[in-house]
mmCIF file of C-alpha atoms in Angstrom:
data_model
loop_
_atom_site.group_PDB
_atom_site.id
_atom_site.type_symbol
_atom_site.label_atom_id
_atom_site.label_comp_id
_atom_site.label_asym_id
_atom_site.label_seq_id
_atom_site.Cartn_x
_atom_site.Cartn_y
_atom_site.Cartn_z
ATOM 1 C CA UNK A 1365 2.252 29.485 22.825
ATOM 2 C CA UNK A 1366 4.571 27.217 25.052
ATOM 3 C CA UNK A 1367 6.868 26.848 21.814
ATOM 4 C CA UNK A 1368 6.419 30.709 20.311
ATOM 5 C CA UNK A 1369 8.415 30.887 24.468
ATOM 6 C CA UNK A 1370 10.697 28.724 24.078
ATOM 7 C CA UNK A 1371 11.488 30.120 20.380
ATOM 8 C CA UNK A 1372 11.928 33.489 21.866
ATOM 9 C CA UNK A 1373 13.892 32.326 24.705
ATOM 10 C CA UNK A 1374 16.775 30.329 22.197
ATOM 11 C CA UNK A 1375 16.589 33.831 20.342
ATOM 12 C CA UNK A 1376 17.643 35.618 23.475
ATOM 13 C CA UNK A 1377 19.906 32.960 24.322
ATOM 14 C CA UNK A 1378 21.816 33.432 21.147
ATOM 15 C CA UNK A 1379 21.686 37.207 21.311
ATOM 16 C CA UNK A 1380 23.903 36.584 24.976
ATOM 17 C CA UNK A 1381 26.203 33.953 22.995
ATOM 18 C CA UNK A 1382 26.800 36.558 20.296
ATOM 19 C CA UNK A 1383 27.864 39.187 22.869
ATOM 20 C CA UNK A 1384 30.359 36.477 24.338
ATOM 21 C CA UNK A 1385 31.239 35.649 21.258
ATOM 22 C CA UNK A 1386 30.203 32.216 21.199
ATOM 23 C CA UNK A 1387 29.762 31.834 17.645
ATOM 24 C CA UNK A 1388 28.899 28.540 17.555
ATOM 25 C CA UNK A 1389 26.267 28.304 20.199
ATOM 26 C CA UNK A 1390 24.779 31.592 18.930
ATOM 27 C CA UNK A 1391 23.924 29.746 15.668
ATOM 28 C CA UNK A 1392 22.684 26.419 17.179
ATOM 29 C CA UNK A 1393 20.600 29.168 19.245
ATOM 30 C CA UNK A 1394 19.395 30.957 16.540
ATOM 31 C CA UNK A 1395 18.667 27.883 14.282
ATOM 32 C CA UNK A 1396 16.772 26.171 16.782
ATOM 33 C CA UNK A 1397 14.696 29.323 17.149
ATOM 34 C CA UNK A 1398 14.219 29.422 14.060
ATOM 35 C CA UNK A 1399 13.202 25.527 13.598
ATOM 36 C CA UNK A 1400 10.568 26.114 16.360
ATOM 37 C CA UNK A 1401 9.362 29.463 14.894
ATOM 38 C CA UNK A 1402 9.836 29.995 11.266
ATOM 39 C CA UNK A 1403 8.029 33.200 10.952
ATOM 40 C CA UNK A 1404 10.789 34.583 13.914
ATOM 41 C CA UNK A 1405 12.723 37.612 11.501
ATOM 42 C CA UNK A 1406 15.261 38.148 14.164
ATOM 43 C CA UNK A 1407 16.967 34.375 14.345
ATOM 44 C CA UNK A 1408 16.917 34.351 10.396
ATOM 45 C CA UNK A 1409 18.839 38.031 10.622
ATOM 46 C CA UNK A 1410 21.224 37.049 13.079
ATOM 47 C CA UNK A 1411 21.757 33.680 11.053
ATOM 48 C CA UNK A 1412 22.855 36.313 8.238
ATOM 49 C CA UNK A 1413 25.112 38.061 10.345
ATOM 50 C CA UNK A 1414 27.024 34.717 11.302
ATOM 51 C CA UNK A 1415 27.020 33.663 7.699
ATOM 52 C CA UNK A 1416 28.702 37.588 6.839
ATOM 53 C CA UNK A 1417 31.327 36.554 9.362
ATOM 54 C CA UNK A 1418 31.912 32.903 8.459
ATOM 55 C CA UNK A 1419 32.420 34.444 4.497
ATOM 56 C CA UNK A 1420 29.524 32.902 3.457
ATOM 57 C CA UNK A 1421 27.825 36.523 1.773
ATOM 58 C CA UNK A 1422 25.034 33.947 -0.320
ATOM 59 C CA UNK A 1423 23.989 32.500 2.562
ATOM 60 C CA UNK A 1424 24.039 35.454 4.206
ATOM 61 C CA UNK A 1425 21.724 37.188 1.385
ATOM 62 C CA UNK A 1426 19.196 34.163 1.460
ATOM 63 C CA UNK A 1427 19.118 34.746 5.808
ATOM 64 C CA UNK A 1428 18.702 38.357 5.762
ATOM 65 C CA UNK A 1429 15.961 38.426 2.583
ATOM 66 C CA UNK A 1430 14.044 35.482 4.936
ATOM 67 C CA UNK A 1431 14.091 37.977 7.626
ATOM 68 C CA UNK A 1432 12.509 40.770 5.358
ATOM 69 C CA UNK A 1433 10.025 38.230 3.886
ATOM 70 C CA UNK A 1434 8.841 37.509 7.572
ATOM 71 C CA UNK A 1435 8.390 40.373 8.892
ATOM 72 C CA UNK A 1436 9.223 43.535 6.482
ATOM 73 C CA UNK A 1437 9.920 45.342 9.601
ATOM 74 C CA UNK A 1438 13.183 43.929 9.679
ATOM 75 C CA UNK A 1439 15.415 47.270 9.679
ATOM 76 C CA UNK A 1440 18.526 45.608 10.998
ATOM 77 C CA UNK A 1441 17.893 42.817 7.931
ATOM 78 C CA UNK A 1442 17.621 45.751 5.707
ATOM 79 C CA UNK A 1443 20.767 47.138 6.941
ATOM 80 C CA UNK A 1444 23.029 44.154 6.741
ATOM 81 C CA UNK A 1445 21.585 43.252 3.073
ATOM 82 C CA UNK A 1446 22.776 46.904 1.961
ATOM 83 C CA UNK A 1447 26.148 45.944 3.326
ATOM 84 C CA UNK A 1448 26.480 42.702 1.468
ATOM 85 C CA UNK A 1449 25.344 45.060 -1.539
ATOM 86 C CA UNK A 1450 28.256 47.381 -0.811
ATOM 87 C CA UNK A 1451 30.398 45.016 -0.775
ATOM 88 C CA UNK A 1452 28.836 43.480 -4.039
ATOM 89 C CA UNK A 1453 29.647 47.379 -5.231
ATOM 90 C CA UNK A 1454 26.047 47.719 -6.260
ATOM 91 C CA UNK A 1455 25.870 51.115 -5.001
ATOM 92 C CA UNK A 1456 22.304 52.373 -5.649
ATOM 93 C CA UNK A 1457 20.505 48.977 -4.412
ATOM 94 C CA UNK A 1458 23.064 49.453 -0.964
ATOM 95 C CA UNK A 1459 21.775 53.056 -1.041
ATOM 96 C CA UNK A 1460 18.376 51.990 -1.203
ATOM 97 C CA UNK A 1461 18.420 49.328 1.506
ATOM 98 C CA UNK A 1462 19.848 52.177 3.764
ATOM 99 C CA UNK A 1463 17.313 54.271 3.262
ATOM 100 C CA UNK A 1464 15.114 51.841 3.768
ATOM 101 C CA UNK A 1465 16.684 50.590 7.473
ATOM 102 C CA UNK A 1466 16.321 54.327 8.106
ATOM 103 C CA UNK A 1467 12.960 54.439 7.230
ATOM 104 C CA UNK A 1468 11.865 51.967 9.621
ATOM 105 C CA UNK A 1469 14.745 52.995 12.110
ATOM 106 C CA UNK A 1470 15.230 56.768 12.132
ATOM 107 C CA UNK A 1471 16.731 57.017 15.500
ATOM 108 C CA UNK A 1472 18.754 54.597 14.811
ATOM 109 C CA UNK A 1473 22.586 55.066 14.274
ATOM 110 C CA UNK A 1474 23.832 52.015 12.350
ATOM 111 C CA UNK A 1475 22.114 52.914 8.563
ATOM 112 C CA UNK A 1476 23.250 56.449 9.184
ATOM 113 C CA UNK A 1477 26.690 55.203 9.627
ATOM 114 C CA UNK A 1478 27.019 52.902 6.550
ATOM 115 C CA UNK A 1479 24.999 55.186 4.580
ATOM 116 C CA UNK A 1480 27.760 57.762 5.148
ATOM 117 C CA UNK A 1481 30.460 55.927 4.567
ATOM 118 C CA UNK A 1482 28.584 54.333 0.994
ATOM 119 C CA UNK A 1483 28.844 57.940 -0.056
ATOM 120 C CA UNK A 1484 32.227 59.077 1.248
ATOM 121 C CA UNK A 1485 33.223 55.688 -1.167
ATOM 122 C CA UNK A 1486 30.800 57.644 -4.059
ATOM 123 C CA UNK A 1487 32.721 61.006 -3.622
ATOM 124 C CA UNK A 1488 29.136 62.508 -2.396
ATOM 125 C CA UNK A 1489 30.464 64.652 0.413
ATOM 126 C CA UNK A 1490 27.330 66.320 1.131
ATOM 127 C CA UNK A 1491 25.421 63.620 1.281
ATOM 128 C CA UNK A 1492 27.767 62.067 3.699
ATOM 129 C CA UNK A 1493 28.122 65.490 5.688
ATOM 130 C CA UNK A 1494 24.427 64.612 6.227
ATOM 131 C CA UNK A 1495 24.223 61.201 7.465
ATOM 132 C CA UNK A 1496 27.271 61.656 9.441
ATOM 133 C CA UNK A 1497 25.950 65.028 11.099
ATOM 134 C CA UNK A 1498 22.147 62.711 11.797
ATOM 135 C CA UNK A 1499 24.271 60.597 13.704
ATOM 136 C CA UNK A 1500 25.914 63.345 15.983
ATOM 137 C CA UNK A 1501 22.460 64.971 16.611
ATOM 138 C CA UNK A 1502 20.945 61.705 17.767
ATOM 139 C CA UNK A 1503 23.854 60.297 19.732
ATOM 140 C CA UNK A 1504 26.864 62.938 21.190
ATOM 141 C CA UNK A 1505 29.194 59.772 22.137
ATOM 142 C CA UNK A 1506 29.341 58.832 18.650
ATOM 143 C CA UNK A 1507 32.682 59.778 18.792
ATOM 144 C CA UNK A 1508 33.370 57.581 14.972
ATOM 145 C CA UNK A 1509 30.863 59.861 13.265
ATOM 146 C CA UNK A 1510 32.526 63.135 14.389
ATOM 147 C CA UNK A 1511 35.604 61.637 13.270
ATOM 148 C CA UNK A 1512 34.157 60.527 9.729
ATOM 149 C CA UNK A 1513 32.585 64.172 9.327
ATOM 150 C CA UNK A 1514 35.487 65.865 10.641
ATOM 151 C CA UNK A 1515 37.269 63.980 7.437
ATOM 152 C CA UNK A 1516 34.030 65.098 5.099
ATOM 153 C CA UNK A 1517 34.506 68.988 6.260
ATOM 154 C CA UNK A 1518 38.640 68.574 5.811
ATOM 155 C CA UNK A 1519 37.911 67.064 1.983
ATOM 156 C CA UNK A 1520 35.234 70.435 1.143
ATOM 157 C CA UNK A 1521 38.398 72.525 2.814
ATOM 158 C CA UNK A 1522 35.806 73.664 5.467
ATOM 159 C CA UNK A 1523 38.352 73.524 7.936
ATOM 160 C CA UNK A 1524 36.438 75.290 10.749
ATOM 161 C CA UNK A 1525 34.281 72.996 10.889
ATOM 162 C CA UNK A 1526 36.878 69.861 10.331
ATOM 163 C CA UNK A 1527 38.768 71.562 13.596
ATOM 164 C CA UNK A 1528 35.404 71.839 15.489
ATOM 165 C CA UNK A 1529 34.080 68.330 15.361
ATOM 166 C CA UNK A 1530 38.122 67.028 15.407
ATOM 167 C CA UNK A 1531 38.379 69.441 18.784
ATOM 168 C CA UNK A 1532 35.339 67.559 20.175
ATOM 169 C CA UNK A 1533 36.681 64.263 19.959
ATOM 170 C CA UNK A 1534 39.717 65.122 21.399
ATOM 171 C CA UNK A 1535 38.398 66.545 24.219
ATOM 172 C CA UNK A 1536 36.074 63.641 24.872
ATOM 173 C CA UNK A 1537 38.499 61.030 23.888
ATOM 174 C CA UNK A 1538 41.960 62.461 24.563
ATOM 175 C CA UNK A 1539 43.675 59.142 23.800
ATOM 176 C CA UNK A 1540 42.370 58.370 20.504
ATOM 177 C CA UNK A 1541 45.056 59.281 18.637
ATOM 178 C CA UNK A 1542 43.250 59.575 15.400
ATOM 179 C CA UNK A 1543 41.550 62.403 16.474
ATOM 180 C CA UNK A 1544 44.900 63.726 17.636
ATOM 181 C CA UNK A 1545 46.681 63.324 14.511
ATOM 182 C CA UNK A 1546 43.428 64.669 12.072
ATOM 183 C CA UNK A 1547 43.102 67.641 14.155
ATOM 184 C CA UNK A 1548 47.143 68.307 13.674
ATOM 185 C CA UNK A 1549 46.644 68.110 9.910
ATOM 186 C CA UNK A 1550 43.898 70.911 9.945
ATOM 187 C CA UNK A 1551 46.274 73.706 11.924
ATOM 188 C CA UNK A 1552 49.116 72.413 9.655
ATOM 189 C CA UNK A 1553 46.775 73.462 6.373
ATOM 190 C CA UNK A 1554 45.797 76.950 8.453
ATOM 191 C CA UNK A 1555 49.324 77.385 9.146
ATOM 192 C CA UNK A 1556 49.030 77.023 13.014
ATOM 193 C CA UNK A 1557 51.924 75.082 13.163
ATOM 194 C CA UNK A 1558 52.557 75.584 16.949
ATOM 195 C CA UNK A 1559 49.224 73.679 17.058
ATOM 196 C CA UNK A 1560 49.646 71.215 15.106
ATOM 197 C CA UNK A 1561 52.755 70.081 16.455
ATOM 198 C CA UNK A 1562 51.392 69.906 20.356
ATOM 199 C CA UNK A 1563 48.410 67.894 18.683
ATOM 200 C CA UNK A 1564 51.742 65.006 17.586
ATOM 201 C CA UNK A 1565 53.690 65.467 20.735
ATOM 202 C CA UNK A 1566 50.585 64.784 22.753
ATOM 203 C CA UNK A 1567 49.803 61.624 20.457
ATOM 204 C CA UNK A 1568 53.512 60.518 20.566
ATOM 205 C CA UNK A 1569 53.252 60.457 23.942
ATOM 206 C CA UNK A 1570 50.324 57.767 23.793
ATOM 207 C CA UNK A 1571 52.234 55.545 21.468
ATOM 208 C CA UNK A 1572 56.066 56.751 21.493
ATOM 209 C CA UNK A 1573 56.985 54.063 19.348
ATOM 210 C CA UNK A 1574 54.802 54.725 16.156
ATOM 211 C CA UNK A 1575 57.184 55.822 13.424
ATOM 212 C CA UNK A 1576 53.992 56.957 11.199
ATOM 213 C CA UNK A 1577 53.455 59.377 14.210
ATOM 214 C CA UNK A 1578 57.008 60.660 14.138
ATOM 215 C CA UNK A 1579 57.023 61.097 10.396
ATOM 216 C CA UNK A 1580 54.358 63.440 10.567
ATOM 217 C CA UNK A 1581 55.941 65.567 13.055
ATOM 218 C CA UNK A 1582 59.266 65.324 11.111
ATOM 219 C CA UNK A 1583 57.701 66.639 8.032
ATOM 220 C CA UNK A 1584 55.795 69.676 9.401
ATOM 221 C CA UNK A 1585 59.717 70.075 11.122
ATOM 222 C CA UNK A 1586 60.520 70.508 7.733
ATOM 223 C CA UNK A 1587 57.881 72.824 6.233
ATOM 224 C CA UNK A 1588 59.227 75.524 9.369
ATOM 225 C CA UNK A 1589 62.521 74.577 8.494
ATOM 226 C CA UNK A 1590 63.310 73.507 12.025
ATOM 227 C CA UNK A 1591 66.326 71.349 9.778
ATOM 228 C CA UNK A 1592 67.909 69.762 13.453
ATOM 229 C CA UNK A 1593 64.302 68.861 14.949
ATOM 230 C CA UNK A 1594 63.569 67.292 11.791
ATOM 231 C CA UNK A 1595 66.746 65.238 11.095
ATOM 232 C CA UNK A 1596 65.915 63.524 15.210
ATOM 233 C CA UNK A 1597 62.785 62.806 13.989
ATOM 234 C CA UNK A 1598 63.874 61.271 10.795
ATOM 235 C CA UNK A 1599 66.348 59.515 12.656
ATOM 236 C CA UNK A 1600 64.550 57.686 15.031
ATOM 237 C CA UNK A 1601 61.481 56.618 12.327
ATOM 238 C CA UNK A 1602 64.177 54.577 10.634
ATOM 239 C CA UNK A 1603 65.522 53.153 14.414
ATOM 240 C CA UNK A 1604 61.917 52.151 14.751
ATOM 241 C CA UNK A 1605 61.453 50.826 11.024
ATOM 242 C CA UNK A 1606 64.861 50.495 9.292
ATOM 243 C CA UNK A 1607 62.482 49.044 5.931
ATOM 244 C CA UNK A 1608 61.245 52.862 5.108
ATOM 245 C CA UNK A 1609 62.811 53.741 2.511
ATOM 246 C CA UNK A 1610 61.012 56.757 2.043
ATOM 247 C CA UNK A 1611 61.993 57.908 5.425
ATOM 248 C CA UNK A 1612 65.772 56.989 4.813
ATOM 249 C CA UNK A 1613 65.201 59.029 1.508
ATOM 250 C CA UNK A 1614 64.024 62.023 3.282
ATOM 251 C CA UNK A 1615 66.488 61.532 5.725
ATOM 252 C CA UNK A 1616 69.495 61.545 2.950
ATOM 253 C CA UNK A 1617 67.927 65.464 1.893
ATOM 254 C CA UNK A 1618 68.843 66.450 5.424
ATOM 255 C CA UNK A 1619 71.806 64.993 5.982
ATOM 256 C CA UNK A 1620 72.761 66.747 2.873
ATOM 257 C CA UNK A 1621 71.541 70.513 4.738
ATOM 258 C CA UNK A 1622 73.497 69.806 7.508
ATOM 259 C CA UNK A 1623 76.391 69.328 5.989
ATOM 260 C CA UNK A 1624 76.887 65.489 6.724
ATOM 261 C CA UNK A 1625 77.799 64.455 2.909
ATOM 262 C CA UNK A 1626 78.958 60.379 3.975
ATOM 263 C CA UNK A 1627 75.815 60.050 5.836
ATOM 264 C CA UNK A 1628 73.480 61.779 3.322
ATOM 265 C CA UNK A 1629 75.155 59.679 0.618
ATOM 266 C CA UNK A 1630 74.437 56.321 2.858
ATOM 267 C CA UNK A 1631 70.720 56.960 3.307
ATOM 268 C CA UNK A 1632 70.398 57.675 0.072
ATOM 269 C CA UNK A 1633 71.791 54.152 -0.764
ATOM 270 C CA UNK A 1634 69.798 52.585 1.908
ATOM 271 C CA UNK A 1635 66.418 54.143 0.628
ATOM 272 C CA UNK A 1636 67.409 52.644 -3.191
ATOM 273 C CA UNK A 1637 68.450 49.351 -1.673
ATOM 274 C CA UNK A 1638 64.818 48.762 -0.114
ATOM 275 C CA UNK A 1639 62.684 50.491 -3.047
ATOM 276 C CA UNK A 1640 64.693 49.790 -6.091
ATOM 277 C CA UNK A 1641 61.717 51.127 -8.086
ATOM 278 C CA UNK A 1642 61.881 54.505 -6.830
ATOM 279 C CA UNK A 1643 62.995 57.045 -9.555
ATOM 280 C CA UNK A 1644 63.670 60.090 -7.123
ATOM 281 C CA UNK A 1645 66.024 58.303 -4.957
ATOM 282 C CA UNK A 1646 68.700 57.589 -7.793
ATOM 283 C CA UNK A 1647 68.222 61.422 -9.056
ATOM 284 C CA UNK A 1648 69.112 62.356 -5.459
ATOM 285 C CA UNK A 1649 72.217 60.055 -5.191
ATOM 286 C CA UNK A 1650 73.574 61.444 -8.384
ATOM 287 C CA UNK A 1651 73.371 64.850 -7.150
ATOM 288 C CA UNK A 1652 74.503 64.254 -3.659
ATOM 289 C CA UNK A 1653 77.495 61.997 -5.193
ATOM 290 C CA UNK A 1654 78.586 64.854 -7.531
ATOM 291 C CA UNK A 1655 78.468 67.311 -5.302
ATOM 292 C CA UNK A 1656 81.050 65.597 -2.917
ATOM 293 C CA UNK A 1657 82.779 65.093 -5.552
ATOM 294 C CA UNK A 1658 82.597 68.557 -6.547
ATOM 295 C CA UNK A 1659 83.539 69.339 -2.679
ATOM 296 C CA UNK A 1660 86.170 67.207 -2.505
ATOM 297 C CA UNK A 1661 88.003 68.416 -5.995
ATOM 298 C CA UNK A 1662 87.354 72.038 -4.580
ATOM 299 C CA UNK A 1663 89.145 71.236 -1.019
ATOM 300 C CA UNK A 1664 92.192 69.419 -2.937
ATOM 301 C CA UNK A 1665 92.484 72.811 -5.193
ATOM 302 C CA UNK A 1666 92.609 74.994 -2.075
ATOM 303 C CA UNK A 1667 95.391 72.779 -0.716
ATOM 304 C CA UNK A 1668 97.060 72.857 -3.705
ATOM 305 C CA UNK A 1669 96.506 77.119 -3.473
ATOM 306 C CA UNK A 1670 97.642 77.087 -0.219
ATOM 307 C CA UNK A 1671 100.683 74.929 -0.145
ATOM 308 C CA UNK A 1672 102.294 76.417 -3.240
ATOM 309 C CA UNK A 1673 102.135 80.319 -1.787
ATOM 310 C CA UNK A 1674 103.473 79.099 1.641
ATOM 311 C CA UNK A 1675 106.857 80.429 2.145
ATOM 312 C CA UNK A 1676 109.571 78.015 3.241
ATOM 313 C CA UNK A 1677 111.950 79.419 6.129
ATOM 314 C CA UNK A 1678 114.847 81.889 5.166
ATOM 315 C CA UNK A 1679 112.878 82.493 1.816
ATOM 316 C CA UNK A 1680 112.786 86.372 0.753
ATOM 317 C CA UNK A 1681 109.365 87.587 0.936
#
């Protein structure tokens, strides 16, 4: 009994060094736990769970199935084994294990989780609609599974629903700008582009200096053809990251619009510079270089027009 204690005690005693991170005492915990009390399912499970994070995924398979052998109660064993089968891509014995966890577990959250994401990686939307949606029934602060489903209902184009669970994080978790920056692509499908764009504002001003964040906003800019809004935001993604060449490609279209030919011409050059294996950028050089060209043969003709009608002084008219 004393040692079955003591056994129980390392156990706990690596569950605390886990949570500080303390990889290495954890295991020295958890093997001495499990030296003490073989049949213990828990210290070979978390052994597995070191092994996953050391890289180790066949030690980690051997630890998890000791777990299961022990005591086939295991649900957390059954639910790490299924990941090391995901990761193996052996889909339908993941599946399986998943199910299983969930069988033993079914208020749990974890299973749920993986399960859902197994199938979002399957293309099984409804499937994952349903594991994601057990999770939101059985815990509200989930706030990762509304997110996931949100994604599910946005790939069926059940955008209601997309907005609805997107809306909920949000207002639960105003600072995640994920949530922000999903629920912005939903009005911008419906057309609610007023929407959308106070969804990117209010995540630029969490993290002003993402240029993904600015990008976005620039391109729905462009889809109301708000041309000047759209060629600041352009602008100051390539101040933040002067390597995007798609942004300095972009950025070379509405130059062009505005009527600022050198500058168009320049981004254009910049954008083939840094992606050399870009086919589109070249076609749009060619064009913009052509029609300066074009431009500047048309000004020198007016000149031309206009200088040889003038009238010099004391000329009959």
């Amino acid at each position: 009994m004393r040692q079955e204690q003591e056994a129980l005690r390392l156990l706990d005693q690596g569950i605390r060094a886990l949570q500080e991170e303390d990889f290495e005492k954890a295991k020295v915990s958890f093997e001495q736990a499990a030296e003490l009390n073989g049949d213990l399912a828990a210290a070979h499970s978390n052994l597995g769970l070191l092994a996953m994070g050391e890289g180790n995924p066949e030690k980690a398979r051997t630890c998890f199935q000791k777990a299961i052998e022990k005591d086939p109660r295991e649900h957390s064993a059954y639910n790490n084994l299924a990941a090391l089968e995901q990761a193996a891509q052996r889909y339908r014995e993941a599946e399986q294990l998943y199910l299983k966890s969930i069988q033993l577990n079914s208020e749990g959250t974890e299973a749920y989780y993986n399960l859902g994401l197994l199938y979002m990686k399957e293309d099984k939307w409804v499937q994952a609609k349903s594991a994601f949606e057990k999770i939101t029934q059985l815990d509200p602060d989930h706030f990762d599974a509304f997110y996931m489903l949100g994604n599910v209902y946005a790939t069926l184009q059940d955008y209601y629903a997309a907005i609805a669970n997107f809306q909920y994080l949000v207002f639960h978790k105003p600072k995640i700008v994920e949530g922000r920056v999903a629920l912005a692509e939903m009005y911008r499908r419906q057309g609610k582009y007023p929407l959308a764009i106070h969804e990117l504002r209010s995540a630029i001003r969490e993290t002003p200096d993402d240029p993904d964040l600015i990008q976005h906003l620039g391109l729905i800019f462009m889809e109301t053809a708000s041309g000047e809004m759209a060629l600041g935001a352009f602008e100051k993604v390539v101040e933040l990251d002067p390597q995007r060449a798609d942004a300095f490609e972009v950025l070379a279209i509405l130059y062009d619009i505005s009527g600022f030919d050198e500058a168009a011409l320049a981004a254009c050059e910049k954008a083939i510079a840094l992606d050399p294996d870009n086919e589109r950028a070249p076609e749009i050089y060619a064009d913009l270089k052509a029609k300066v060209q074009a431009n500047a043969q048309e000004k020198a003709a007016r000149e031309a027009y206009e200088a040889s009608t003038e009238t010099a002084p004391g000329e009959s008219q």
